[in-house]
Structures are given as structure tokens and as C-alpha cells.
XYZ file of C-alpha atoms in Angstrom:
559
model
C 0.018 -0.267 -0.176
C 1.294 3.340 -0.717
C 1.155 5.350 1.682
C 2.814 8.472 0.499
C -0.740 8.434 -1.159
C -2.638 8.583 2.444
C 0.132 11.101 4.021
C -1.026 13.630 0.870
C -4.756 13.139 1.557
C -4.615 13.508 4.887
C -2.449 16.505 4.485
C -5.640 18.281 2.100
C -7.531 18.404 5.105
C -10.539 17.697 3.168
C -12.899 15.308 5.837
C -14.277 12.798 2.609
C -11.263 11.852 1.049
C -9.213 11.296 4.490
C -12.349 9.313 5.182
C -11.337 6.878 2.055
C -8.142 6.854 2.072
C -8.165 5.713 5.723
C -10.614 3.274 4.833
C -8.759 1.719 2.442
C -5.497 2.160 4.633
C -7.561 -0.107 7.612
C -8.815 -2.824 5.723
C -5.630 -3.597 3.926
C -3.626 -3.831 7.512
C -6.444 -4.390 9.733
C -4.981 -7.946 10.193
C -1.920 -6.922 10.239
C -0.418 -7.727 14.304
C 3.648 -8.643 12.914
C 5.728 -6.082 12.022
C 9.786 -5.348 10.912
C 12.066 -6.212 13.456
C 15.262 -3.188 14.501
C 16.246 -3.194 11.363
C 13.321 -2.490 9.505
C 13.163 -0.134 7.058
C 13.921 3.505 7.758
C 11.898 5.166 5.052
C 8.423 2.910 5.857
C 8.724 3.543 9.736
C 8.896 7.537 9.036
C 6.157 7.202 6.763
C 4.244 5.418 9.311
C 4.881 7.745 11.958
C 4.158 10.734 9.579
C 0.786 8.831 9.404
C 0.615 8.484 13.121
C 1.492 12.791 13.663
C -1.539 13.257 10.661
C -3.730 10.966 12.242
C -3.930 12.419 15.544
C -3.284 16.615 14.268
C -6.415 15.228 12.950
C -8.486 14.372 15.177
C -8.316 17.309 17.449
C -10.522 19.121 15.076
C -14.472 18.744 15.612
C -14.493 15.693 13.537
C -17.533 13.831 11.576
C -17.958 10.558 13.882
C -17.329 8.501 10.583
C -13.852 10.455 9.978
C -12.827 10.734 14.145
C -13.861 6.117 13.579
C -11.723 5.917 10.799
C -8.886 7.973 12.257
C -9.079 5.939 15.302
C -8.747 2.543 13.484
C -5.987 3.499 11.988
C -4.173 4.936 14.936
C -5.144 1.825 16.237
C -3.175 -0.172 13.708
C -0.185 2.207 14.263
C 0.036 1.386 17.988
C 0.507 -2.343 17.511
C 4.120 -1.280 16.147
C 6.470 -0.334 19.019
C 8.874 1.308 15.457
C 6.157 3.246 15.632
C 4.667 5.169 18.928
C 6.817 8.037 18.875
C 4.182 10.084 17.795
C 1.498 9.213 20.453
C 4.159 9.240 23.132
C 3.399 12.932 24.791
C 0.807 14.611 26.556
C -0.816 16.332 23.925
C -1.695 13.420 21.928
C -2.651 11.051 24.995
C -4.656 13.271 25.500
C -6.159 14.018 22.483
C -6.439 10.211 22.354
C -8.516 10.301 26.051
C -10.530 13.150 25.289
C -12.126 10.362 22.500
C -12.345 7.800 24.628
C -14.112 10.034 27.031
C -11.916 9.885 30.012
C -11.291 13.209 31.694
C -7.679 13.843 32.064
C -5.522 16.657 34.272
C -3.524 18.442 32.339
C -0.282 20.895 34.036
C -2.780 23.774 33.317
C -5.599 22.700 35.718
C -4.040 19.988 38.077
C -5.380 20.398 40.969
C -8.471 22.594 40.370
C -12.175 22.491 40.823
C -12.522 23.716 37.100
C -10.442 21.344 35.102
C -12.079 18.401 36.672
C -14.774 20.297 36.299
C -14.600 20.921 32.487
C -12.776 16.811 32.684
C -16.291 15.808 33.469
C -17.897 17.463 30.428
C -15.949 16.371 28.074
C -17.045 12.515 29.743
C -20.497 12.818 29.054
C -19.575 14.761 25.364
C -19.153 11.544 23.647
C -21.724 8.934 23.127
C -20.439 7.001 20.715
C -19.616 3.943 21.754
C -17.665 2.773 19.058
C -15.529 5.562 18.994
C -15.064 5.091 23.009
C -13.671 1.834 22.517
C -11.236 2.457 19.546
C -9.846 5.060 21.739
C -9.705 3.659 24.619
C -8.176 0.180 22.262
C -5.041 2.959 21.264
C -4.339 3.763 24.155
C -3.337 0.197 25.821
C -1.574 -0.639 23.237
C 0.517 2.268 23.367
C 0.971 1.602 27.172
C 1.995 -1.895 26.747
C 4.491 -1.041 24.360
C 6.349 1.962 25.952
C 7.297 2.934 29.236
C 7.522 6.606 28.182
C 4.137 6.359 27.664
C 2.935 5.172 30.982
C 4.767 7.684 32.584
C 2.465 10.525 30.435
C -0.368 8.423 31.839
C 0.482 8.452 35.541
C 1.244 13.251 34.645
C -2.767 12.853 33.212
C -4.091 10.968 35.976
C -6.266 8.100 33.586
C -6.790 5.823 36.313
C -8.546 8.823 37.974
C -10.529 9.375 35.257
C -11.605 5.193 34.434
C -12.296 5.224 37.882
C -14.864 8.321 37.841
C -16.370 6.354 34.634
C -16.501 2.902 36.409
C -18.527 4.275 39.575
C -21.153 4.692 36.852
C -21.328 1.891 35.274
C -24.221 0.299 37.541
C -26.279 3.409 35.588
C -25.649 1.186 32.178
C -24.844 4.561 30.508
C -22.139 2.367 28.770
C -21.886 -0.466 26.972
C -20.174 -4.009 28.222
C -17.636 -3.106 26.149
C -16.720 0.189 27.031
C -16.354 -1.407 30.655
C -14.446 -4.148 29.418
C -11.658 -1.970 28.044
C -11.969 0.501 30.839
C -11.151 -2.132 33.263
C -8.573 -3.641 31.036
C -6.931 0.207 31.455
C -6.748 0.190 34.700
C -5.300 -3.336 34.826
C -2.232 -2.366 32.545
C -1.876 0.617 34.513
C -1.796 -1.538 38.064
C -0.099 -4.309 36.130
C 3.042 -1.689 35.491
C 2.980 0.936 38.188
C 3.385 0.504 41.354
C 2.427 3.428 42.391
C -1.194 3.869 40.465
C -2.019 0.318 42.430
C -1.276 2.274 45.641
C -3.199 5.207 44.699
C -6.282 3.558 43.270
C -6.218 0.961 46.411
C -5.762 3.602 49.033
C -6.711 7.074 47.347
C -9.912 6.027 45.001
C -10.784 2.871 46.812
C -10.725 0.564 44.418
C -11.355 -2.230 46.298
C -14.694 -1.561 47.190
C -15.649 0.151 44.120
C -14.195 -2.758 42.027
C -15.749 -5.524 44.992
C -19.360 -3.726 44.022
C -18.880 -4.018 40.212
C -17.527 -7.234 40.379
C -20.813 -7.859 42.606
C -23.437 -6.095 40.191
C -21.831 -8.052 37.363
C -22.263 -11.698 38.696
C -26.017 -11.056 39.940
C -24.825 -11.790 43.683
C -27.165 -8.791 44.876
C -25.699 -6.156 47.636
C -27.069 -7.647 51.542
C -25.486 -7.077 54.617
C -25.978 -10.585 55.004
C -22.885 -12.711 53.787
C -24.700 -15.660 54.633
C -27.355 -14.970 51.953
C -24.584 -14.996 48.842
C -25.246 -18.860 48.605
C -25.423 -21.236 45.684
C -28.955 -22.589 45.038
C -29.392 -23.333 41.270
C -27.397 -20.514 39.622
C -27.397 -20.327 35.735
C -23.959 -20.349 33.779
C -22.505 -17.231 33.511
C -22.609 -15.113 29.943
C -19.490 -15.202 27.803
C -20.034 -10.881 28.737
C -20.011 -11.723 32.775
C -17.053 -13.811 32.166
C -14.691 -11.437 30.754
C -15.699 -8.336 32.854
C -15.749 -10.368 35.840
C -11.882 -11.782 34.886
C -10.396 -8.534 34.161
C -12.146 -7.186 37.433
C -10.335 -10.347 39.211
C -7.066 -9.350 37.558
C -7.152 -5.638 39.008
C -8.328 -6.544 42.571
C -5.237 -9.458 42.341
C -2.533 -6.351 41.648
C -4.138 -3.932 44.325
C -4.493 -6.579 46.796
C -0.994 -8.364 46.340
C 0.478 -7.388 49.371
C -2.467 -7.556 51.880
C -1.240 -11.608 53.471
C 1.932 -9.052 54.159
C 0.615 -6.636 56.733
C -1.599 -6.259 58.893
C -5.698 -4.923 58.181
C -8.092 -2.663 61.118
C -11.501 -3.442 61.546
C -12.794 -1.705 58.885
C -10.395 -3.702 56.034
C -11.315 -6.701 57.538
C -14.469 -6.109 57.327
C -13.688 -5.127 53.425
C -12.477 -8.097 52.897
C -14.621 -10.565 54.386
C -17.763 -8.969 51.660
C -15.193 -9.667 49.091
C -13.934 -12.649 50.032
C -18.017 -13.514 50.580
C -18.318 -12.733 46.674
C -15.235 -14.212 45.708
C -16.736 -17.366 47.472
C -19.869 -16.725 44.586
C -16.908 -16.962 41.922
C -15.914 -19.729 43.222
C -19.643 -21.220 43.317
C -20.424 -20.238 39.768
C -19.872 -21.917 36.276
C -18.954 -20.122 32.513
C -20.198 -21.642 29.162
C -17.712 -23.934 28.833
C -15.124 -26.258 31.243
C -12.010 -24.241 30.113
C -13.515 -20.900 30.692
C -14.979 -21.960 33.832
C -11.386 -23.115 35.227
C -9.747 -19.850 33.920
C -12.604 -17.684 35.807
C -11.767 -20.190 38.806
C -8.146 -19.784 38.551
C -8.159 -15.733 38.385
C -10.288 -16.447 41.541
C -8.165 -18.603 43.325
C -5.165 -16.474 43.093
C -7.473 -13.635 44.525
C -8.376 -15.567 47.290
C -4.624 -15.856 48.056
C -3.736 -12.495 48.335
C -6.856 -11.863 51.387
C -6.227 -11.926 55.084
C -6.173 -14.971 56.410
C -9.019 -14.788 59.163
C -11.752 -13.415 56.035
C -11.672 -16.850 54.606
C -14.131 -17.618 57.349
C -16.813 -16.378 54.706
C -16.122 -20.159 52.761
C -17.592 -21.824 56.070
C -20.413 -19.157 56.407
C -23.881 -19.706 54.110
C -26.281 -21.985 55.245
C -26.856 -25.381 54.490
C -29.117 -26.078 51.966
C -30.835 -28.894 49.794
C -27.667 -30.116 47.575
C -24.397 -28.585 49.145
C -21.955 -30.233 50.655
C -22.532 -30.640 54.460
C -19.966 -31.855 56.569
C -20.093 -31.213 60.941
C -23.067 -29.301 59.903
C -21.203 -26.517 57.767
C -21.599 -25.847 53.911
C -18.422 -27.052 52.577
C -19.199 -26.171 48.480
C -16.726 -23.909 48.351
C -13.859 -26.097 49.688
C -14.758 -29.033 47.956
C -14.670 -26.762 44.687
C -11.070 -25.632 45.220
C -10.170 -28.892 46.252
C -11.796 -30.333 43.008
C -10.374 -26.970 41.285
C -6.701 -28.021 42.494
C -6.154 -32.043 41.269
C -7.191 -31.177 37.930
C -4.345 -28.228 37.561
C -2.446 -31.408 39.433
C -3.858 -33.858 36.886
C -2.817 -31.487 34.498
C 0.785 -31.613 35.273
C 1.819 -28.668 33.304
C 3.937 -25.406 34.981
C 2.875 -27.122 38.515
C 4.452 -24.059 40.266
C 3.020 -21.573 38.462
C -0.342 -23.239 38.655
C -0.895 -25.353 40.940
C 0.363 -23.707 43.897
C -2.220 -21.243 44.923
C -4.993 -23.368 44.871
C -2.779 -25.592 47.049
C -1.019 -23.241 49.049
C -4.864 -21.703 49.893
C -6.201 -25.088 50.961
C -3.390 -24.948 52.982
C -4.094 -21.959 55.014
C -7.865 -22.812 55.252
C -6.831 -25.756 57.012
C -4.569 -24.193 59.332
C -6.279 -22.592 60.808
C -9.999 -23.737 60.674
C -11.108 -26.485 62.177
C -14.058 -28.256 59.930
C -11.713 -26.826 56.636
C -8.650 -29.268 57.847
C -11.221 -32.251 59.137
C -13.212 -31.999 56.113
C -10.359 -31.682 53.516
C -8.153 -34.732 55.526
C -11.692 -37.015 55.055
C -11.027 -36.481 51.094
C -6.777 -36.819 50.707
C -6.468 -38.815 53.846
C -9.279 -41.487 54.561
C -8.381 -44.315 57.410
C -5.693 -46.126 56.238
C -6.223 -49.355 54.488
C -3.943 -50.532 51.786
C -1.364 -51.413 53.409
C 0.997 -52.977 50.138
C 1.379 -50.427 48.329
C 3.891 -47.461 48.207
C 2.182 -43.982 49.735
C 3.407 -42.552 46.075
C 1.747 -45.458 44.021
C -1.678 -44.733 42.632
C -4.267 -42.471 41.737
C -6.018 -41.424 44.823
C -5.280 -37.643 45.962
C -3.193 -38.930 48.681
C -1.087 -41.033 46.087
C -0.286 -37.781 43.652
C 0.559 -34.931 46.254
C 3.023 -37.856 48.153
C 4.674 -37.703 44.678
C 4.717 -34.649 44.535
C 7.477 -34.548 47.494
C 9.913 -35.578 46.356
C 9.135 -33.075 43.009
C 13.011 -31.669 41.774
C 10.748 -27.822 41.432
C 11.741 -27.112 45.620
C 8.616 -24.355 45.627
C 6.290 -27.659 44.599
C 8.015 -29.856 47.324
C 7.528 -28.538 49.812
C 4.092 -26.604 49.497
C 2.527 -30.968 48.962
C 4.743 -31.380 51.999
C 3.376 -28.818 53.843
C -0.521 -29.570 53.175
C 0.099 -33.269 54.036
C 1.682 -32.498 57.204
C -1.178 -30.176 58.169
C -3.486 -32.612 57.415
C -1.916 -34.676 59.774
C -2.159 -31.557 62.338
C 1.372 -31.629 62.192
C 2.064 -35.278 64.086
C 4.980 -36.972 63.019
C 4.139 -40.447 63.454
C 1.160 -39.706 61.941
C 3.202 -37.706 59.028
C 5.066 -40.416 58.247
C 2.290 -42.919 58.691
C 0.916 -41.453 55.130
C 3.534 -40.651 53.123
C 6.484 -42.817 54.705
C 9.920 -41.892 56.409
C 11.936 -41.734 53.245
C 9.474 -39.219 51.583
C 8.386 -36.961 54.601
C 12.481 -36.904 55.980
C 13.034 -33.314 53.608
C 9.991 -31.366 55.713
C 11.272 -33.187 58.907
C 14.699 -32.345 57.813
C 13.952 -28.709 57.108
C 11.881 -28.062 60.346
C 14.626 -30.152 62.990
C 11.869 -33.398 63.021
C 13.665 -36.353 62.396
C 13.814 -37.843 65.213
C 10.288 -37.282 65.731
C 7.833 -35.490 67.991
C 5.630 -32.681 67.233
C 6.268 -29.052 65.860
C 4.441 -26.011 67.139
C 1.398 -26.366 65.911
C -2.255 -26.128 67.889
C -4.964 -28.360 67.287
C -8.318 -29.320 68.563
C -7.883 -33.041 70.915
C -8.981 -35.816 68.090
C -8.705 -39.579 67.384
C -6.758 -40.937 65.048
C -8.685 -43.800 63.820
C -6.704 -46.449 62.463
C -8.127 -49.668 60.536
C -8.486 -53.049 61.285
C -5.831 -53.724 58.817
C -3.157 -51.296 59.852
C -3.409 -52.021 63.214
C -2.579 -55.809 62.395
C 0.215 -55.172 59.770
C 1.641 -52.240 61.558
C 4.285 -53.989 63.186
C 5.590 -55.580 59.633
C 5.319 -52.198 57.714
C 8.637 -50.422 57.019
C 8.646 -47.172 58.105
C 11.116 -45.654 55.247
C 8.872 -46.732 52.271
C 5.169 -46.671 54.659
C 3.998 -50.483 53.507
C 4.529 -53.880 54.131
C 6.929 -55.005 52.208
C 8.223 -58.801 50.807
C 10.513 -60.804 52.464
C 13.601 -60.146 51.037
C 17.164 -62.476 51.314
C 20.009 -61.663 53.212
C 22.479 -60.598 50.526
C 25.186 -61.865 52.997
C 24.182 -64.919 54.061
C 27.007 -67.723 53.014
C 29.931 -64.959 53.433
C 33.087 -65.031 55.809
C 33.798 -62.343 58.095
C 36.794 -61.451 55.951
C 34.629 -60.691 52.720
C 31.823 -58.696 54.678
C 34.532 -56.519 56.386
C 36.009 -56.137 52.542
C 32.581 -55.151 50.990
C 32.082 -52.703 53.915
C 35.429 -50.808 52.966
C 34.470 -51.426 49.432
C 31.309 -49.092 50.426
C 32.790 -46.773 53.266
C 35.998 -45.810 49.993
C 32.927 -45.366 47.431
C 31.829 -42.753 49.986
C 34.920 -41.267 50.434
C 35.532 -40.667 46.805
C 32.072 -38.997 45.831
C 32.509 -36.424 48.753
C 35.546 -35.713 48.091
C 34.721 -34.951 44.379
C 31.525 -33.162 46.197
C 28.829 -35.814 44.402
C 26.813 -36.529 48.132
C 27.964 -35.134 51.225
C 27.604 -37.455 54.347
C 25.188 -35.893 56.877
C 24.976 -36.662 60.625
C 22.029 -36.518 62.525
C 22.487 -34.547 65.429
C 20.811 -34.602 69.084
C 18.175 -31.767 68.475
C 16.998 -33.808 65.070
C 18.702 -32.197 62.659
C 21.650 -32.553 59.873
C 25.181 -32.109 59.963
C 27.944 -32.588 57.445
C 30.444 -34.859 58.291
C 34.144 -34.213 57.699
C 34.745 -37.104 55.167
C 38.445 -37.484 56.857
C 36.772 -38.053 59.957
C 34.485 -40.702 57.718
C 37.293 -42.771 56.958
C 39.158 -42.399 60.323
C 36.073 -44.061 61.834
C 35.382 -47.088 59.880
C 39.393 -47.372 59.394
C 39.390 -47.662 63.221
C 36.464 -49.696 63.705
C 38.343 -53.385 63.603
C 40.578 -51.956 66.627
C 37.494 -50.699 68.895
C 35.469 -54.062 68.342
C 38.873 -55.824 68.883
C 39.160 -54.015 72.658
C 35.205 -54.281 73.478
C 35.526 -58.635 72.688
C 39.522 -58.259 75.519
C 37.255 -56.613 77.915
C 34.402 -59.107 77.972
């Protein structure tokens, strides 16, 4: 396509000619998403930059809606190419696009003045063309995504304040769902890319309450004072529109609550988070249109739940038990059960376990740690009374077997999280933990906590009976504590060997360990009196082995 002819047509300033030229360009380039590398054609880049300058200059005039829309479509296409963003990255250009998007901005002249804010509100109400608004929002999103300087300009113009003001009016149905979606997409980019915007939205603009109300409205939960009223009876599937808007809200809330678990919250904030937690419980028990969309929606919900203060998670258990709900100890376990199923589905997926599995696994762990009913319910599902004493804990398709397999995973975070979850379900009791996992699988967590000699950790749990099946009670004496199962009796490998042969084999083994340790292949460890592991000096190990016969002989002489 000849960009020179399009540029010449725009330079004439005739709207009809400009409209036709830009429509041809847009039709040709609308599906173009792949651009040149760094060593691209300089002349073509300069032509595109010039086209961007002319389009922005044209947008600053009073235009007919079709021509304004064509200009914004061209700007959207140009903003996909990070090499051609120079005309867009300045206050004047961003202000022009914000005006087209009906977003009020704060410029240097009117910053902090009521007149400037009032003018921004009038601009916001001026445009009623949703197509124009959406195209302008898409342009701004592209620019922010591809250029760091534009993010600074967006902060200077206070775009987050303008978007927030419009989101407050969404419940009045003044804006279309598409406008709301791209408002949220813009808000997500600003909070993802700028830490200061994150803080501003959370604190100064009360973003948690605002977005919580918007999520509430989107999902048609209904505003009530009682958290018990948010139930899950006969919920219809969420529409595609509800799901997309809901996921954008969840992603923004995740950004602005990222540090919540690392600081204390006062009573007022706790009430706010508990209300949000109740709405998120509704998200968990809701279903989208299709299994894949439902899992994605639940994934964003779980990520956000992981950010909430732990005491606020009791809203999971607040709703009353009704017909069809999962009940345990008289408590509604719908949300906990869905969360457990979601975790197992992510575990079965096997891809990116650290990213996909850990949020739900850690959430279940913390819920079980602080809520007795949740722990007992999860234990009944994950660690039912042990009957099979002949299969290794890591062998099988039960959820316990899958989690025990993770305890020897190559990723240390995955390994530690799986072990911690099972340890909490065992009420941090070492003997019970070994019973369900085997000493070999449990050794990593026990060593990290200094519990290899047994005992219990500092957790405080209610007293209840550890139910043992008849099968386990009868086989307990024959169970190998290392593997956790009853093993077939193995022949003695030293049977028929003389004492000299046994001593020779022992020295070969010591020498092999010595060679491996000197080459830093392994590190010999020693269990200390406090239950922790300590490295053993290889020289001391070899000396101990060499002195063993003399010590044995002295012992015999004394006898």
C-alpha cells in the first residue's frame, strides 16, 4: 500500500477524502499484527510516524463520527508497532486519545483545580459513540503496553482517576459492556505496570470497594448486609460477557491487593475483605460457558483469594447448609470442595505446576491451618483411613498418592508446598505424617523443621482420635517405616559370606562414599541430638571406618 498517497490525501484536510483513504488503509492492515525487526526500513518507519502525526492532528479537530472512527482505527493499527509510537508518546497525543475515549484528564494548567475537573466531566459526558470510545481505549492500551515513557505520561494525566470516575457510573447502564471491559483492561495495564498507580487505586480511590461492588453487580450477586445470603443454589451459568468482565476485575483486584497478606489490616479493612471474600466464594461456585472458561475464571478467583487476609477466609463456611450442598460437621463445604477439585484438576494437568497448582494448594493449606472444620473435611477427602498397607504411598491414582509423589518433585517450592499441606492435615504430628507418606518421602520436610527424631511441631490443634483401620492395626508391626508399606521378605545378601568377605565389602562401600564426597558428588550427613542434619567431615568418616576393627577387638578383650 502506498503510504505517500494516503499522507498526501490527509494533508489536504478534506474529511471525505481522508475518510476514503483511511478506510482503504484500515481494511488492508486491520489483520496485521506482525511488524519489522530493529533493522527495519527507515523510510517506511518514517512514513508510518508521519501518518500517526497527521492522524493525531486530525483527531484534535471537530470531525464527523465516521471520520473520527476511521482516524482512531488507523491509530490503533499503528500503535501495534512499537517502532512507530513516537508521535503517540506525549501529553498532547495521549490527551487527544483520552478525550476521544471520553476520559477526563488532568493537565499541567488545571491540575488540582475544580474547574479542570469540571471540564473533564463535561468532556466525559460529551461523547455518546461507543465505537469511538472503544477504539480510543484500544489505542491507549496498545501504547501503554509497548512503551514505558507512555506509562509516565498516563500517570501525569491521571488517567486512572478518569477511568475510575467512569467505572463508578457503570451500574447506571450508561456505558456498554464493551466500554466497561476496555476501561477495565486499561486499569489492569496501569496497575500491572505502575506500582504507584496500584497504591493510588487501592487507597486514595478506594478501588477495592469500587471493584468489589462492580464484580457484585456483574455477577448479579445482590447487595445485602448478610454474608450468609450469598449462596450457590441453582446458579445459572455466567454469560461470556459476565465472565470476561469478571476476570478483568479479578486481575485488577489481584494487582492492588498483592501485599495484603504481608501486613496487618484493621477492623474496617477486615470487614471490606470479608465482603470481597464472600463475593469470591460466589465466583468459585459459579460456572462459565464451557469447562475451559470455568477453569480460567476459577483460576483468577483462586489467585485473588490467596491475597486476602487469612482470618477473612471464614466466609467460605458462612452460608447455611441447603439441599444439594456439600455438608460436613453441619457446615457448608461447597466452596472448599470446589477448591479441592480445582486443585486436583490442576495437579492432573501436570503443566507449569508452580504457576498453576501452588495458589490453590497454598490456599487450601492455610484454610486447613486456621479452620478446624475445613481441615477435617480435607483430611476425610485426602487422607481417609488407611487400609492398603501393601502399596507404596506414592503409587496409585488417589489424591494422597498424587500429593506424595509431589513431595519428591524437582521443584523445591512444589515439593515443600505438597509436604506442608499433608503435614497440616496430619495436625503436624510426625508419626501420623510418616504413617501416610513414608519416612523417605517425609524426610525433606522433617529435616527442614528439625523433626527427624520425631516429636511434633508447634502447631496447636484440637484433640481428636486418629482412627486406625483393622487392616493397618494388624500390619503395623510389619510396615517398613521408610517406604510406608509391608514389603515381601528379602533374602540376606550377606548370607554365606565369611567375616573377612563382609569386612571387605564394607570397606569397598566406605571407599566409594569417600570418593563421592571428595568429588563433591554427595555430602555425608549426621543426625544431631536436636534432630537436625549436619555435614560430616570425609576424613573423620574414613578414620572412623578404619578404627572400627580395633575398637571391636578392644571391646572383645574387655569382655
